[in-house]
PDB file of C-alpha atoms in Angstrom:
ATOM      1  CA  UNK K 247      18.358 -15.969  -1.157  1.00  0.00           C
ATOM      2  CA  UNK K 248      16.613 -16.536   2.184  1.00  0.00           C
ATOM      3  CA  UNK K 249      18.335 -17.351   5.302  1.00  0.00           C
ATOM      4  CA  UNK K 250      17.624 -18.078   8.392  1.00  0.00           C
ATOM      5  CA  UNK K 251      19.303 -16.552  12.003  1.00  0.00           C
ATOM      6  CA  UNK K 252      20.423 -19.459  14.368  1.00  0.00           C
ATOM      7  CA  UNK K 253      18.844 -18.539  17.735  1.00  0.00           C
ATOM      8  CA  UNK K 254      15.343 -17.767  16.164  1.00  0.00           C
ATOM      9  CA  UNK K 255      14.602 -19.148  13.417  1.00  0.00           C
ATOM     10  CA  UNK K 256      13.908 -15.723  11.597  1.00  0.00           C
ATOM     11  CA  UNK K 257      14.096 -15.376   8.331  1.00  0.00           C
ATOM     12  CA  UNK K 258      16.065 -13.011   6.261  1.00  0.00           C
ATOM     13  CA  UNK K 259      16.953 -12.794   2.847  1.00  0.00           C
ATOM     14  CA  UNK K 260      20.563 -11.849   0.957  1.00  0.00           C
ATOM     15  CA  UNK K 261      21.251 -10.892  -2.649  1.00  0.00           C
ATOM     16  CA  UNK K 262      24.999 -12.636  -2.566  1.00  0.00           C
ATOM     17  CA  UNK K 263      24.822 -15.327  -0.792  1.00  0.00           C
ATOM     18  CA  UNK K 264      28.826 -16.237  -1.165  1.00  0.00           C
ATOM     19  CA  UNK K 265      29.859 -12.794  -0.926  1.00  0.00           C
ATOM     20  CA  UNK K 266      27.121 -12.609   2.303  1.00  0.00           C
ATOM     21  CA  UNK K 267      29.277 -15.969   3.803  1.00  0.00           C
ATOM     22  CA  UNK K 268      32.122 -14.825   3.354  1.00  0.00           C
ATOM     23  CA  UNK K 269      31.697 -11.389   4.902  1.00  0.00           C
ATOM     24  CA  UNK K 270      30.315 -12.931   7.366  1.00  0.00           C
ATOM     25  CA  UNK K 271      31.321 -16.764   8.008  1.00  0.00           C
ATOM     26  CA  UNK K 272      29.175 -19.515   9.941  1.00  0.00           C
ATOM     27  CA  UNK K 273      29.292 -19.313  13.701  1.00  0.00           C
ATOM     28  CA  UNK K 274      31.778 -16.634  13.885  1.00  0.00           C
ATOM     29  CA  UNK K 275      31.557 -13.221  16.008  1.00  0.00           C
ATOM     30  CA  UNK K 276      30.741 -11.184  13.024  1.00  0.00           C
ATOM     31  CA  UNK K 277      28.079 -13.609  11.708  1.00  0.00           C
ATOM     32  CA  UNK K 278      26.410 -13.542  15.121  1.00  0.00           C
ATOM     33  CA  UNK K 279      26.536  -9.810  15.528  1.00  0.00           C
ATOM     34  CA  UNK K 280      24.616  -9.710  12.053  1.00  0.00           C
ATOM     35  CA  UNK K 281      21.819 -12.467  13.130  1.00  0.00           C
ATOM     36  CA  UNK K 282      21.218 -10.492  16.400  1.00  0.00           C
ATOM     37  CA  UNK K 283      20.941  -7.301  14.452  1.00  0.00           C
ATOM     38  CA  UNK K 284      18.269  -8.858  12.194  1.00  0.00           C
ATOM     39  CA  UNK K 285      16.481 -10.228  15.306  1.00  0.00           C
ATOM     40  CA  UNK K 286      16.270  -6.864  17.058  1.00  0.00           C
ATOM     41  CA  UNK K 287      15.259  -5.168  13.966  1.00  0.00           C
ATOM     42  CA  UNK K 288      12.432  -8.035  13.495  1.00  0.00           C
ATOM     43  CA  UNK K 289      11.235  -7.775  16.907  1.00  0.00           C
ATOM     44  CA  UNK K 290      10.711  -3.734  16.717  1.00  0.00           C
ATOM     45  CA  UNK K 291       9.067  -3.675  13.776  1.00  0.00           C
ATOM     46  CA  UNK K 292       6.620  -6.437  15.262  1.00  0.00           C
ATOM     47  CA  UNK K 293       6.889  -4.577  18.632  1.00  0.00           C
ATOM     48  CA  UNK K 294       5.603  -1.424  16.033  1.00  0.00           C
ATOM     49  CA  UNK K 295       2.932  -3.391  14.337  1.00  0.00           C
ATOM     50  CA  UNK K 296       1.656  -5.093  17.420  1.00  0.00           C
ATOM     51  CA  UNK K 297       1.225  -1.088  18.870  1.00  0.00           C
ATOM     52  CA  UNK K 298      -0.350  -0.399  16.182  1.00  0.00           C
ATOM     53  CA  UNK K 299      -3.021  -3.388  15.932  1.00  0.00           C
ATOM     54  CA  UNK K 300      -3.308  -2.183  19.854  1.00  0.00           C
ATOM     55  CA  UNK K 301      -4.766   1.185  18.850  1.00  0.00           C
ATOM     56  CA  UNK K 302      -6.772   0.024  16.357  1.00  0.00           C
ATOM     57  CA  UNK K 303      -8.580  -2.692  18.221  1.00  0.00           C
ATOM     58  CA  UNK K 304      -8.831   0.716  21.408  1.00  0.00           C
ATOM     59  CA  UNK K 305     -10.354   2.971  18.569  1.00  0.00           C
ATOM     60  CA  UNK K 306     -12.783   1.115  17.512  1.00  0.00           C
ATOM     61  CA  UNK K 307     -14.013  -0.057  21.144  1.00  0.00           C
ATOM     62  CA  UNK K 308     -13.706   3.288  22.196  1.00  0.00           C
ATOM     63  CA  UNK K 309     -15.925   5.490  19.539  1.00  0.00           C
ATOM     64  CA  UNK K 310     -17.129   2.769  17.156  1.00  0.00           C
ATOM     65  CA  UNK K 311     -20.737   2.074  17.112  1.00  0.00           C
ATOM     66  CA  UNK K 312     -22.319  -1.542  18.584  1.00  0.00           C
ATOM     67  CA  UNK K 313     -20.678  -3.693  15.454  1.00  0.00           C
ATOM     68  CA  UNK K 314     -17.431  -2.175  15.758  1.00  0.00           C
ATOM     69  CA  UNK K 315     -16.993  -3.273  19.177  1.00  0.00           C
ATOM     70  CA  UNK K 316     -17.643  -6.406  18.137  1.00  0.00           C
ATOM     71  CA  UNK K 317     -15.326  -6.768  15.463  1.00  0.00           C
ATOM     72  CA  UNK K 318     -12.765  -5.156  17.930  1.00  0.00           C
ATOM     73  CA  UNK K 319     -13.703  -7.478  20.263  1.00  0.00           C
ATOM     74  CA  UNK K 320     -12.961 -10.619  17.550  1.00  0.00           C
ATOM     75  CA  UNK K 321     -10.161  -8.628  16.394  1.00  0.00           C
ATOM     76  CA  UNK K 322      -6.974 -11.099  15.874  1.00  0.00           C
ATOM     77  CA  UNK K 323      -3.867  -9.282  16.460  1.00  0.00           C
ATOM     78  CA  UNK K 324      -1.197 -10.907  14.644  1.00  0.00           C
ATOM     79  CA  UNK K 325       1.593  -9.230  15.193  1.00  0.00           C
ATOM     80  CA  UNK K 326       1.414  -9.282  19.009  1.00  0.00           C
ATOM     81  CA  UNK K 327       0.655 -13.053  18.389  1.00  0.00           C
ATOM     82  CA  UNK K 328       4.002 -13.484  16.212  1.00  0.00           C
ATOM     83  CA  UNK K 329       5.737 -11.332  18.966  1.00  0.00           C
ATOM     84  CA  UNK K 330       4.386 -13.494  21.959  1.00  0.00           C
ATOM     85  CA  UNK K 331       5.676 -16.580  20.258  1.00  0.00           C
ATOM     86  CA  UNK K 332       9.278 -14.553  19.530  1.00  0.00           C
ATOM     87  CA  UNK K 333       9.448 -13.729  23.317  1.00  0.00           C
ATOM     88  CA  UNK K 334       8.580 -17.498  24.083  1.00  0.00           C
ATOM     89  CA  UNK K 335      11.116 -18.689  21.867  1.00  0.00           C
ATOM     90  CA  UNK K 336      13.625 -16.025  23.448  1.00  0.00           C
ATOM     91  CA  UNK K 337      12.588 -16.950  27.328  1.00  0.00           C
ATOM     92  CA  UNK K 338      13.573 -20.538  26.344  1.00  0.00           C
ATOM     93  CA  UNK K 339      16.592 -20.033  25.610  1.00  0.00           C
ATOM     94  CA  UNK K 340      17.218 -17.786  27.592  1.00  0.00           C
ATOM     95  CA  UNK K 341      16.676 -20.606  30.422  1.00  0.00           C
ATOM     96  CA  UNK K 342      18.331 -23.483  28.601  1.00  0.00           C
ATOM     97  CA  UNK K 343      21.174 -20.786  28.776  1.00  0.00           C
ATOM     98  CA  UNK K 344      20.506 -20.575  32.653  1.00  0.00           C
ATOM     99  CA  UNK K 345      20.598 -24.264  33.273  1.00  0.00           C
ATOM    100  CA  UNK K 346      23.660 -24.514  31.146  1.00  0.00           C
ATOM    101  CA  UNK K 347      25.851 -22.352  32.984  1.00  0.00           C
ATOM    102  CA  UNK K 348      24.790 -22.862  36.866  1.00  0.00           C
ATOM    103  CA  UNK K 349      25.131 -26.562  35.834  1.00  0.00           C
TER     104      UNK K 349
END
């Protein structure tokens, strides 16, 4: 069954998904401990892939021939695209947070 977490939006997916809600009940301590676990595992294996996507892109810039550098140079890298939009999500509400409490 997918899911999704409440702060981001990520998805996640559980076999049970009565035995999953009621290990782990809506908006309770437990159930966000287990969303923000999924989020940080999300974010380092697109942290990972992003790297990754990094060195290929510097590899073939670095020793490819004239073509290769400009495929590199088109190169998309998704995964540091999905990451940038995870960290924008995260810096908003982070600040929403802000403004709530100094409010």
């Amino acid at each position: 069954h997918e899911m999704r977490t409440e702060r981001l939006d990520q998805p996640f997916y559980v076999k049970d998904l009565d035995a999953f809600e009621e290990a782990y009940p809506s908006a309770t301590r437990q159930r966000l401990r287990a969303e923000s676990n999924i989020e940080a595992s999300h974010i380092n294996a697109m942290e990972h892939n992003c790297l990754y996507e990094r060195q290929q892109q510097q590899r073939l810039f670095r020793y490819g021939n004239k073509a290769e550098r400009e495929r590199a140079n088109a190169m998309t890298l998704n995964s540091c695209v999905k990451l940038q939009n995870v960290r924008k999500k995260q810096n908003a509400l982070h600040a929403n947070h802000q403004r709530g409490t100094l409010g």
